[in-house]
Amino acid sequence: MSTPTLLAIDQGTTSSRAILFSKAGDILAVRQKELALHYPHKGWVEQDAKDIWNDTLWACRAVLDDVPDQSKFLAGIGITNQRETTILWDRKTGEPVYNAIVWQDRRTAEHCHNLRAAGYEDKVRAKTGLLLDPYFSGTKVAWILNNVPGVRRRAEAGDIAFGTVDCYLLWKLTGGNIHATDATNASRTMLYNVVTQSWDDELLKMLDIPRAILPEVRDNVAAFGVTVPDLLGRALPVGGMAGDQQAALIGQACFAEGMVKSTYGTGCFALMNIGPEFKESKNRLLTTVGYRFDGKPTYAIEGSIFVAGAAVQWLRDGMHLFKRAPESEAMATSVPDNNGVYLVPAFTGLGAPYWRPDARAMISGLTRESTAAHIVRAALEAQAYQTLDLMDAMTGDSGFRPDVIRADGGLVANQFVCQFLADMLNRPVDIPRVTETTALGAAYLAGLQTGVYNSLNDITRAWQCARRYSPAMDGAKRDALYKGWKSAIAMLVGE
Ligand code: ADP
């Protein structure tokens, strides 16, 4: 008997991947290619848009070739992608006019500063839910228009297209037929009004960006177009699209208000579903489109922790305390507690809710009894303290306190981290059976469009918990540990 399969394209910052999923969400085949980052000047980060496309196409073809018996039953394609990364290309030739400017790029910091000084920040927040920051696409688009010779004139003549990576890949897959993006990716451009769900003339004017370059914005589940038959052997429908963090929210089936997914990789991204009402954050978190189905947006509050797994990498590569990341667990549990040692991993500044970009990391509470194990334990505990800080900010903004946290990412392989997280949040932490939640989310979207799934209920039912960590720490101990963390933060920020 044949059951349909779904292809997810997961185009990330460091790699381009294709994954073939079964209807039950199992991975049937996966292929990936590493993607180079270029740093032409201090603070600039670029990628070759052609590499993004060629590697993605290669990965799709390789996956379909790996399992021909299952690829035969491919129902549709879903795309998820690194967000905000900006590409402008010629509508006639398909040639990018400049490298992709990656979300990490800070070249437009001064532009943002000037706009802030001119009083635009409140407007940007109220319309987009974002901060006025180089991170988002808007000022990157403006930079290309202002700095690459001839591009502005061509853009005004209607010859240039702008897109984030999802949009560019769709354009290539459909042979230049479709210039469209989805509401989650649009919500990261700083050009899209997430309240009215439309490109915003005032924001376009603020950045001097001609409307003619913008893609059409569709729901996350939509008929995005059909691939050119030559590319993948036959014409295939693209039925779903979402930015990576939103795709993970969908892959974790967080469809009810107050549900949270938290991804612990190099950094940590937490998204909380806050329902159909747009709410501006009071804690400088972002409000963003979580997903949009049938024209109706559901919003999410997004908070990020700059350094999560990166702290483990630093202990391994900078301090040489162990050789492999998983060894951190045995070291941390070789001591009964942190013995008063805290590690605040502010290697690149302190993010939400403190927002001290100039702060730097700190280890506090060292005594003659302190050992490497205490420092490792402190680094792992910090994952939970940082998450608790973030949850408090999210609750302050939304009024929701999640009943449970759905966690994923490389760090959740560490059982000490997961248990300590459950203990500190005083909430269960659930780890899904399929941990590739981002790609899975894209596959789910494509499956909804192509009838593989009938409704969100199908997805809610398909989501399975592999392991639940239940809170088991008494309140007094929890309070004392968190108080210690807050004192360490106070030492750092001088309050
Ligand atoms: P990314 O997608 O950001 O590249 P991953 O989700 O692959 O990240 O997670 C990798 C991160 O998780 C690394 O920083 C690594 O140090 C950390 N990590 C992986 N396994 C463990 C483990 N068992 N214990 C602690 N940290 C781990």
Short mmCIF file of C-alpha atoms and ligand atoms in Angstrom, two decimals:
data_model
loop_
_atom_site.label_atom_id
_atom_site.label_comp_id
_atom_site.label_asym_id
_atom_site.label_seq_id
_atom_site.Cartn_x
_atom_site.Cartn_y
_atom_site.Cartn_z
CA MET A 1 0.00 0.00 0.00
CA SER A 2 1.26 3.45 -0.84
CA THR A 3 1.08 6.36 1.57
CA PRO A 4 1.94 9.88 0.49
CA THR A 5 5.29 11.45 1.35
CA LEU A 6 6.26 15.10 1.77
CA LEU A 7 9.48 16.91 0.91
CA ALA A 8 10.74 19.63 3.23
CA ILE A 9 13.34 22.11 2.04
CA ASP A 10 15.14 23.49 5.11
CA GLN A 11 17.46 26.23 3.92
CA GLY A 12 19.43 27.35 7.00
CA THR A 13 22.27 29.75 7.68
CA THR A 14 24.94 27.07 7.73
CA SER A 15 23.43 24.40 5.47
CA SER A 16 20.83 23.68 2.80
CA ARG A 17 18.88 20.52 3.49
CA ALA A 18 16.14 18.41 1.98
CA ILE A 19 14.23 15.85 4.03
CA LEU A 20 11.65 13.37 2.83
CA PHE A 21 8.99 12.66 5.47
CA SER A 22 6.36 9.97 5.71
CA LYS A 23 2.81 10.97 6.56
CA ALA A 24 3.49 9.84 10.14
CA GLY A 25 6.37 12.34 10.30
CA ASP A 26 9.21 9.83 10.08
CA ILE A 27 12.36 10.81 8.21
CA LEU A 28 12.80 8.62 5.13
CA ALA A 29 15.85 10.35 3.66
CA VAL A 30 17.91 13.45 4.33
CA ARG A 31 20.64 15.22 2.38
CA GLN A 32 22.46 18.40 3.17
CA LYS A 33 25.24 20.63 1.95
CA GLU A 34 27.21 23.09 4.06
CA LEU A 35 26.84 26.70 2.98
CA ALA A 36 29.72 29.18 3.10
CA LEU A 37 29.42 32.55 4.84
CA HIS A 38 31.49 35.45 3.53
CA TYR A 39 32.74 38.34 5.66
CA PRO A 40 33.89 41.03 3.20
CA HIS A 41 34.19 43.72 5.91
CA LYS A 42 33.88 43.89 9.67
CA GLY A 43 30.22 43.29 10.54
CA TRP A 44 29.24 42.28 7.01
CA VAL A 45 27.91 38.76 6.41
CA GLU A 46 27.00 37.54 2.93
CA GLN A 47 26.20 34.35 1.05
CA ASP A 48 26.18 33.54 -2.63
CA ALA A 49 22.51 33.34 -3.61
CA LYS A 50 23.41 30.99 -6.44
CA ASP A 51 24.98 28.57 -3.94
CA ILE A 52 21.76 28.71 -1.92
CA TRP A 53 19.78 27.68 -4.98
CA ASN A 54 22.23 25.12 -6.41
CA ASP A 55 22.79 23.39 -3.07
CA THR A 56 19.06 23.26 -2.37
CA LEU A 57 18.34 21.77 -5.78
CA TRP A 58 21.15 19.25 -5.33
CA ALA A 59 19.81 18.20 -1.90
CA CYS A 60 16.25 17.76 -3.25
CA ARG A 61 17.40 15.66 -6.17
CA ALA A 62 19.68 13.53 -3.98
CA VAL A 63 16.92 12.80 -1.48
CA LEU A 64 14.43 11.82 -4.18
CA ASP A 65 17.06 9.55 -5.75
CA ASP A 66 17.91 7.95 -2.40
CA VAL A 67 14.44 6.49 -1.88
CA PRO A 68 12.76 6.24 -5.29
CA ASP A 69 10.02 3.91 -4.04
CA GLN A 70 8.87 6.50 -1.54
CA SER A 71 9.57 9.60 -3.65
CA LYS A 72 7.10 8.19 -6.18
CA PHE A 73 4.35 9.08 -3.75
CA LEU A 74 5.54 12.62 -3.07
CA ALA A 75 2.45 14.79 -2.56
CA GLY A 76 4.06 18.19 -2.24
CA ILE A 77 6.90 20.41 -1.09
CA GLY A 78 7.18 22.69 1.93
CA ILE A 79 9.86 25.35 2.30
CA THR A 80 11.38 26.68 5.52
CA ASN A 81 14.34 29.02 5.65
CA GLN A 82 16.78 31.23 7.51
CA ARG A 83 14.75 34.37 8.02
CA GLU A 84 15.43 38.03 7.09
CA THR A 85 18.30 37.20 4.70
CA THR A 86 17.80 39.47 1.71
CA ILE A 87 18.15 38.81 -2.02
CA LEU A 88 17.45 41.12 -4.96
CA TRP A 89 17.50 39.70 -8.46
CA ASP A 90 16.75 40.60 -12.07
CA ARG A 91 13.25 39.51 -13.04
CA LYS A 92 14.27 38.71 -16.62
CA THR A 93 17.54 36.85 -16.15
CA GLY A 94 17.10 35.56 -12.60
CA GLU A 95 20.60 36.89 -11.80
CA PRO A 96 21.04 38.16 -8.24
CA VAL A 97 22.25 41.78 -8.37
CA TYR A 98 24.28 41.34 -5.20
CA ASN A 99 25.14 38.58 -2.71
CA ALA A 100 22.47 37.56 -0.22
CA ILE A 101 22.85 39.82 2.83
CA VAL A 102 22.55 37.49 5.81
CA TRP A 103 20.42 38.28 8.88
CA GLN A 104 23.58 38.55 11.01
CA ASP A 105 24.90 41.44 8.91
CA ARG A 106 25.28 44.74 10.82
CA ARG A 107 26.28 47.12 7.99
CA THR A 108 23.05 49.07 8.32
CA ALA A 109 23.50 49.85 12.04
CA GLU A 110 24.03 53.54 11.30
CA HIS A 111 20.99 53.71 9.04
CA CYS A 112 18.92 52.22 11.87
CA HIS A 113 20.45 54.63 14.34
CA ASN A 114 19.51 57.58 12.12
CA LEU A 115 15.95 56.34 11.72
CA ARG A 116 15.70 55.93 15.48
CA ALA A 117 17.03 59.45 15.98
CA ALA A 118 14.38 60.67 13.53
CA GLY A 119 11.74 59.16 15.80
CA TYR A 120 10.62 56.16 13.73
CA GLU A 121 11.04 53.41 16.31
CA ASP A 122 7.56 53.57 17.85
CA LYS A 123 5.95 53.48 14.43
CA VAL A 124 8.01 50.46 13.40
CA ARG A 125 7.10 48.64 16.61
CA ALA A 126 3.40 49.39 16.33
CA LYS A 127 3.18 48.28 12.70
CA THR A 128 5.64 45.40 12.50
CA GLY A 129 6.11 44.19 16.09
CA LEU A 130 9.88 44.42 15.48
CA LEU A 131 12.67 46.65 16.74
CA LEU A 132 14.41 49.08 14.42
CA ASP A 133 17.45 46.89 13.89
CA PRO A 134 19.80 45.81 11.05
CA TYR A 135 18.72 42.20 11.77
CA PHE A 136 15.54 42.66 9.68
CA SER A 137 15.44 42.85 5.87
CA GLY A 138 14.25 46.45 5.34
CA THR A 139 17.52 48.35 5.71
CA LYS A 140 19.39 45.58 3.86
CA VAL A 141 17.08 46.09 0.85
CA ALA A 142 17.70 49.83 1.08
CA TRP A 143 21.46 49.24 1.22
CA ILE A 144 21.46 47.26 -2.04
CA LEU A 145 19.25 49.86 -3.75
CA ASN A 146 21.50 52.67 -2.56
CA ASN A 147 24.88 51.05 -3.16
CA VAL A 148 24.80 48.71 -6.14
CA PRO A 149 25.08 50.86 -9.29
CA GLY A 150 21.98 50.96 -11.45
CA VAL A 151 19.82 48.81 -9.22
CA ARG A 152 17.53 51.57 -7.97
CA ARG A 153 16.72 52.70 -11.50
CA ARG A 154 16.03 49.11 -12.59
CA ALA A 155 13.92 48.54 -9.46
CA GLU A 156 11.80 51.58 -10.19
CA ALA A 157 11.31 50.34 -13.76
CA GLY A 158 9.92 47.06 -12.36
CA ASP A 159 12.88 44.91 -13.44
CA ILE A 160 14.06 43.87 -9.98
CA ALA A 161 12.51 41.45 -7.49
CA PHE A 162 13.16 41.30 -3.75
CA GLY A 163 12.68 38.22 -1.66
CA THR A 164 13.80 36.45 1.46
CA VAL A 165 15.26 32.99 0.86
CA ASP A 166 11.87 31.21 0.74
CA CYS A 167 10.70 33.60 -1.97
CA TYR A 168 13.88 33.30 -4.03
CA LEU A 169 13.76 29.49 -3.89
CA LEU A 170 10.10 29.48 -4.91
CA TRP A 171 10.88 31.79 -7.81
CA LYS A 172 13.66 29.44 -8.97
CA LEU A 173 11.60 26.28 -8.45
CA THR A 174 8.73 27.70 -10.51
CA GLY A 175 11.05 28.90 -13.28
CA GLY A 176 10.40 32.55 -12.48
CA ASN A 177 6.62 32.16 -12.63
CA ILE A 178 5.80 32.95 -9.03
CA HIS A 179 7.09 35.84 -6.95
CA ALA A 180 5.50 35.18 -3.57
CA THR A 181 6.34 34.80 0.08
CA ASP A 182 4.34 33.87 3.17
CA ALA A 183 3.08 35.96 6.07
CA THR A 184 5.71 34.73 8.57
CA ASN A 185 8.63 35.62 6.33
CA ALA A 186 7.02 38.92 5.34
CA SER A 187 6.64 39.76 9.02
CA ARG A 188 10.46 39.81 9.37
CA THR A 189 11.12 42.35 6.63
CA MET A 190 10.20 45.48 8.63
CA LEU A 191 8.17 46.50 5.55
CA TYR A 192 5.06 44.47 6.32
CA ASN A 193 2.30 45.73 8.56
CA VAL A 194 1.42 42.67 10.62
CA VAL A 195 -1.73 44.29 12.00
CA THR A 196 -3.30 45.03 8.60
CA GLN A 197 -1.44 42.15 6.87
CA SER A 198 -0.20 44.29 4.01
CA TRP A 199 2.97 45.98 2.75
CA ASP A 200 3.08 49.37 4.41
CA ASP A 201 3.48 52.51 2.29
CA GLU A 202 4.75 54.58 5.18
CA LEU A 203 7.51 52.07 5.97
CA LEU A 204 8.39 51.79 2.28
CA LYS A 205 8.68 55.57 2.15
CA MET A 206 10.77 55.65 5.32
CA LEU A 207 13.30 53.35 3.61
CA ASP A 208 12.75 54.67 0.07
CA ILE A 209 11.89 51.24 -1.33
CA PRO A 210 9.75 51.00 -4.48
CA ARG A 211 6.67 48.80 -4.17
CA ALA A 212 7.43 47.22 -7.56
CA ILE A 213 10.10 44.93 -6.06
CA LEU A 214 7.84 43.30 -3.45
CA PRO A 215 6.45 39.77 -3.62
CA GLU A 216 2.84 38.80 -3.08
CA VAL A 217 2.18 37.59 0.48
CA ARG A 218 0.25 34.34 0.94
CA ASP A 219 -0.94 32.18 3.85
CA ASN A 220 1.45 29.54 5.17
CA VAL A 221 -0.68 26.88 3.54
CA ALA A 222 -1.35 27.91 -0.05
CA ALA A 223 -0.97 26.95 -3.69
CA PHE A 224 2.42 28.56 -4.00
CA GLY A 225 3.08 27.19 -7.46
CA VAL A 226 4.33 24.16 -9.31
CA THR A 227 7.96 23.24 -9.93
CA VAL A 228 9.36 23.24 -13.45
CA PRO A 229 9.20 19.54 -14.49
CA ASP A 230 12.89 19.32 -15.50
CA LEU A 231 14.13 20.22 -12.04
CA LEU A 232 12.88 17.28 -10.00
CA GLY A 233 11.71 14.87 -12.67
CA ARG A 234 8.09 16.05 -12.68
CA ALA A 235 5.95 19.02 -11.77
CA LEU A 236 5.40 19.11 -8.01
CA PRO A 237 3.23 21.50 -6.01
CA VAL A 238 4.76 23.78 -3.39
CA GLY A 239 2.05 23.86 -0.74
CA GLY A 240 3.62 25.36 2.36
CA MET A 241 6.13 27.94 3.43
CA ALA A 242 7.25 29.44 6.77
CA GLY A 243 10.34 31.00 8.34
CA ASP A 244 12.41 28.55 10.39
CA GLN A 245 11.27 29.49 13.92
CA GLN A 246 7.62 29.64 12.90
CA ALA A 247 7.97 26.31 11.10
CA ALA A 248 9.26 24.86 14.37
CA LEU A 249 6.22 26.29 16.19
CA ILE A 250 4.05 24.42 13.67
CA GLY A 251 6.24 21.29 13.79
CA GLN A 252 5.76 21.31 17.57
CA ALA A 253 1.99 21.69 17.02
CA CYS A 254 1.75 24.77 19.26
CA PHE A 255 -1.68 25.76 17.99
CA ALA A 256 -3.26 26.90 21.26
CA GLU A 257 -2.74 30.25 22.98
CA GLY A 258 0.02 30.16 25.55
CA MET A 259 1.81 27.15 24.02
CA VAL A 260 5.59 27.55 23.74
CA LYS A 261 8.30 25.93 21.70
CA SER A 262 11.89 26.52 22.65
CA THR A 263 14.79 25.49 20.40
CA TYR A 264 18.20 25.02 22.05
CA GLY A 265 20.93 25.09 19.41
CA THR A 266 23.88 27.46 19.25
CA GLY A 267 21.45 30.07 20.55
CA CYS A 268 17.92 29.58 21.81
CA PHE A 269 14.72 30.78 20.17
CA ALA A 270 11.46 30.63 22.09
CA LEU A 271 8.10 31.40 20.50
CA MET A 272 4.84 31.68 22.40
CA ASN A 273 1.52 31.47 20.60
CA ILE A 274 -0.49 34.52 21.74
CA GLY A 275 -3.55 34.02 19.56
CA PRO A 276 -5.31 36.28 17.03
CA GLU A 277 -4.70 39.59 18.81
CA PHE A 278 -1.56 41.62 18.03
CA LYS A 279 0.17 42.72 21.24
CA GLU A 280 3.17 44.98 21.44
CA SER A 281 5.89 43.75 23.79
CA LYS A 282 6.79 45.88 26.78
CA ASN A 283 10.03 43.98 27.28
CA ARG A 284 11.59 44.59 23.87
CA LEU A 285 10.69 41.10 22.69
CA LEU A 286 9.36 40.74 19.16
CA THR A 287 5.77 40.22 18.12
CA THR A 288 5.59 38.32 14.90
CA VAL A 289 3.20 36.31 12.76
CA GLY A 290 3.26 32.76 14.19
CA TYR A 291 1.28 31.45 11.23
CA ARG A 292 -1.57 32.51 8.99
CA PHE A 293 -4.24 30.15 7.77
CA ASP A 294 -7.29 31.16 5.70
CA GLY A 295 -6.21 34.78 5.84
CA LYS A 296 -6.32 34.86 9.66
CA PRO A 297 -3.04 35.57 11.44
CA THR A 298 -2.07 34.03 14.75
CA TYR A 299 0.62 36.02 16.50
CA ALA A 300 3.60 34.86 18.51
CA ILE A 301 5.94 36.57 20.92
CA GLU A 302 9.52 35.70 20.15
CA GLY A 303 12.43 35.86 22.51
CA SER A 304 15.96 34.78 21.84
CA ILE A 305 18.89 33.85 24.00
CA PHE A 306 22.11 34.67 22.16
CA VAL A 307 24.23 31.98 23.77
CA ALA A 308 22.81 28.52 24.58
CA GLY A 309 24.82 25.59 23.16
CA ALA A 310 27.54 28.10 22.29
CA ALA A 311 28.45 28.14 26.02
CA VAL A 312 29.04 24.39 25.83
CA GLN A 313 31.19 24.93 22.73
CA TRP A 314 33.23 27.53 24.61
CA LEU A 315 33.86 25.18 27.53
CA ARG A 316 34.98 22.57 25.03
CA ASP A 317 37.02 24.65 22.56
CA GLY A 318 38.04 27.68 24.60
CA MET A 319 38.56 26.10 28.03
CA HIS A 320 39.28 22.49 26.95
CA LEU A 321 37.23 21.13 29.86
CA PHE A 322 36.00 18.18 27.77
CA LYS A 323 36.34 16.86 24.23
CA ARG A 324 32.75 16.27 23.23
CA ALA A 325 29.64 18.25 24.16
CA PRO A 326 27.76 15.23 25.64
CA GLU A 327 30.56 14.78 28.22
CA SER A 328 29.33 17.98 29.84
CA GLU A 329 26.46 16.02 31.36
CA ALA A 330 28.59 13.55 33.35
CA MET A 331 30.79 16.41 34.56
CA ALA A 332 27.82 18.48 35.70
CA THR A 333 26.24 15.60 37.58
CA SER A 334 29.53 14.59 39.22
CA VAL A 335 28.89 17.38 41.75
CA PRO A 336 25.71 17.58 43.85
CA ASP A 337 25.05 21.25 43.12
CA ASN A 338 26.62 24.43 41.73
CA ASN A 339 28.09 25.27 45.15
CA GLY A 340 27.27 28.93 44.51
CA VAL A 341 28.98 29.12 41.11
CA TYR A 342 27.10 30.94 38.33
CA LEU A 343 28.11 31.44 34.72
CA VAL A 344 26.35 34.25 32.88
CA PRO A 345 27.09 33.50 29.21
CA ALA A 346 26.91 37.11 27.99
CA PHE A 347 29.72 36.51 25.47
CA THR A 348 28.01 38.78 22.95
CA GLY A 349 26.04 40.93 25.38
CA LEU A 350 22.94 40.30 27.43
CA GLY A 351 19.64 39.99 25.57
CA ALA A 352 16.07 39.86 26.82
CA PRO A 353 14.96 41.07 29.28
CA TYR A 354 18.16 42.97 30.24
CA TRP A 355 19.29 44.35 26.86
CA ARG A 356 22.87 45.22 27.71
CA PRO A 357 24.77 44.73 24.45
CA ASP A 358 28.05 45.78 26.05
CA ALA A 359 27.88 43.32 28.95
CA ARG A 360 30.34 40.44 28.81
CA ALA A 361 30.27 36.93 30.25
CA MET A 362 31.10 36.26 33.87
CA ILE A 363 31.72 33.39 36.27
CA SER A 364 30.88 34.31 39.85
CA GLY A 365 30.95 32.66 43.29
CA LEU A 366 34.26 30.85 42.89
CA THR A 367 35.88 29.48 46.05
CA ARG A 368 38.85 27.19 46.75
CA GLU A 369 36.44 24.23 46.49
CA SER A 370 35.28 25.15 42.98
CA THR A 371 36.23 22.70 40.24
CA ALA A 372 35.82 22.44 36.50
CA ALA A 373 32.68 20.39 37.19
CA HIS A 374 31.06 23.34 38.98
CA ILE A 375 31.78 25.63 36.05
CA VAL A 376 30.35 23.12 33.58
CA ARG A 377 27.30 22.69 35.77
CA ALA A 378 26.89 26.45 36.00
CA ALA A 379 26.97 26.73 32.19
CA LEU A 380 24.27 24.08 31.82
CA GLU A 381 22.15 25.55 34.62
CA ALA A 382 22.38 28.93 32.87
CA GLN A 383 20.22 27.52 30.05
CA ALA A 384 17.36 27.22 32.51
CA TYR A 385 17.89 30.55 34.28
CA GLN A 386 17.96 32.35 30.93
CA THR A 387 14.79 30.58 29.84
CA LEU A 388 13.05 31.51 33.09
CA ASP A 389 14.02 35.17 32.54
CA LEU A 390 12.57 34.97 29.05
CA MET A 391 9.36 33.23 30.16
CA ASP A 392 8.78 35.92 32.79
CA ALA A 393 9.11 38.58 30.09
CA MET A 394 6.78 36.68 27.75
CA THR A 395 4.20 36.22 30.48
CA GLY A 396 4.43 39.93 31.28
CA ASP A 397 3.69 40.74 27.63
CA SER A 398 1.02 38.19 26.91
CA GLY A 399 -0.62 37.29 30.22
CA PHE A 400 -0.07 33.61 29.39
CA ARG A 401 2.01 31.23 31.48
CA PRO A 402 2.62 28.03 29.54
CA ASP A 403 1.49 24.74 31.13
CA VAL A 404 4.34 22.92 29.45
CA ILE A 405 7.38 23.72 27.29
CA ARG A 406 8.01 21.85 24.04
CA ALA A 407 11.77 21.82 23.58
CA ASP A 408 14.01 20.76 20.72
CA GLY A 409 17.49 21.41 19.28
CA GLY A 410 20.87 19.76 19.89
CA LEU A 411 21.04 20.59 23.58
CA VAL A 412 17.95 18.58 24.52
CA ALA A 413 20.10 15.46 24.16
CA ASN A 414 21.43 16.55 27.55
CA GLN A 415 19.13 15.07 30.19
CA PHE A 416 20.55 17.17 32.99
CA VAL A 417 19.68 20.33 31.06
CA CYS A 418 16.12 19.16 30.37
CA GLN A 419 15.47 18.12 33.98
CA PHE A 420 16.95 21.31 35.38
CA LEU A 421 14.85 23.31 32.92
CA ALA A 422 11.69 21.55 34.13
CA ASP A 423 12.74 22.15 37.74
CA MET A 424 13.45 25.85 37.30
CA LEU A 425 10.40 26.60 35.16
CA ASN A 426 8.31 24.41 37.45
CA ARG A 427 6.65 23.09 34.31
CA PRO A 428 7.00 19.83 32.40
CA VAL A 429 9.42 19.90 29.47
CA ASP A 430 8.34 17.71 26.55
CA ILE A 431 10.76 16.42 23.92
CA PRO A 432 9.07 15.40 20.66
CA ARG A 433 9.55 12.07 18.94
CA VAL A 434 10.62 13.82 15.75
CA THR A 435 13.24 16.38 16.75
CA GLU A 436 13.63 17.90 13.25
CA THR A 437 10.73 20.17 14.10
CA THR A 438 11.58 22.95 11.63
CA ALA A 439 11.60 20.71 8.58
CA LEU A 440 8.65 18.77 9.93
CA GLY A 441 6.67 22.00 10.22
CA ALA A 442 7.31 22.74 6.54
CA ALA A 443 6.22 19.21 5.62
CA TYR A 444 3.04 19.60 7.70
CA LEU A 445 2.18 22.81 5.84
CA ALA A 446 2.64 21.14 2.46
CA GLY A 447 0.60 18.17 3.70
CA LEU A 448 -2.28 20.43 4.71
CA GLN A 449 -2.36 22.02 1.26
CA THR A 450 -2.21 18.72 -0.62
CA GLY A 451 -4.80 16.87 1.47
CA VAL A 452 -2.35 14.54 3.22
CA TYR A 453 -3.71 16.07 6.43
CA ASN A 454 -7.23 17.40 6.68
CA SER A 455 -6.86 19.86 9.50
CA LEU A 456 -4.67 21.14 12.30
CA ASN A 457 -6.26 18.46 14.47
CA ASP A 458 -4.52 15.85 12.35
CA ILE A 459 -1.20 17.52 13.13
CA THR A 460 -1.98 17.96 16.80
CA ARG A 461 -2.67 14.23 16.90
CA ALA A 462 0.43 13.35 14.86
CA TRP A 463 2.71 15.21 17.31
CA GLN A 464 4.11 12.70 19.78
CA CYS A 465 6.05 13.18 22.97
CA ALA A 466 9.16 11.02 23.21
CA ARG A 467 10.00 12.01 26.75
CA ARG A 468 8.53 14.23 29.42
CA TYR A 469 10.71 15.76 32.15
CA SER A 470 8.50 16.62 35.14
CA PRO A 471 9.48 19.24 37.71
CA ALA A 472 10.82 17.63 40.88
CA MET A 473 12.53 20.41 42.83
CA ASP A 474 11.07 21.93 45.96
CA GLY A 475 10.09 25.58 45.80
CA ALA A 476 12.55 26.84 48.41
CA LYS A 477 15.51 25.33 46.60
CA ARG A 478 14.31 26.70 43.26
CA ASP A 479 13.88 30.18 44.70
CA ALA A 480 17.34 30.12 46.27
CA LEU A 481 19.01 29.04 43.02
CA TYR A 482 17.21 31.68 40.98
CA LYS A 483 18.02 34.33 43.55
CA GLY A 484 21.69 33.41 43.09
CA TRP A 485 21.33 33.89 39.33
CA LYS A 486 19.67 37.27 39.80
CA SER A 487 22.49 38.38 42.09
CA ALA A 488 25.04 37.34 39.47
CA ILE A 489 23.15 39.36 36.85
CA ALA A 490 23.01 42.32 39.23
CA MET A 491 26.81 42.16 39.66
CA LEU A 492 27.17 42.21 35.89
CA VAL A 493 24.79 45.02 35.06
CA GLY A 494 25.54 46.99 38.19
CA GLU A 495 22.05 47.18 39.67
P1 ADP B 1 22.49 24.68 15.51
O1 ADP B 1 21.25 24.25 14.80
O2 ADP B 1 22.43 26.05 16.11
O3 ADP B 1 23.75 24.45 14.75
P2 ADP B 1 22.10 22.26 17.09
O4 ADP B 1 20.64 22.22 17.32
O5 ADP B 1 22.70 21.30 16.14
O6 ADP B 1 22.60 23.74 16.79
O7 ADP B 1 22.79 22.06 18.53
C1 ADP B 1 24.17 22.09 18.67
C2 ADP B 1 24.55 22.73 20.00
O8 ADP B 1 24.14 21.88 21.07
C3 ADP B 1 26.04 22.92 20.12
O9 ADP B 1 26.28 24.19 20.70
C4 ADP B 1 26.50 21.81 21.08
O10 ADP B 1 27.57 22.27 21.87
C5 ADP B 1 25.26 21.57 21.90
N1 ADP B 1 25.10 20.16 22.32
C6 ADP B 1 24.84 19.10 21.53
N2 ADP B 1 24.73 17.97 22.27
C7 ADP B 1 24.92 18.33 23.56
C8 ADP B 1 24.92 17.63 24.81
N3 ADP B 1 24.67 16.33 24.88
N4 ADP B 1 25.15 18.36 25.92
C9 ADP B 1 25.36 19.69 25.87
N5 ADP B 1 25.36 20.39 24.73
C10 ADP B 1 25.15 19.73 23.58
#
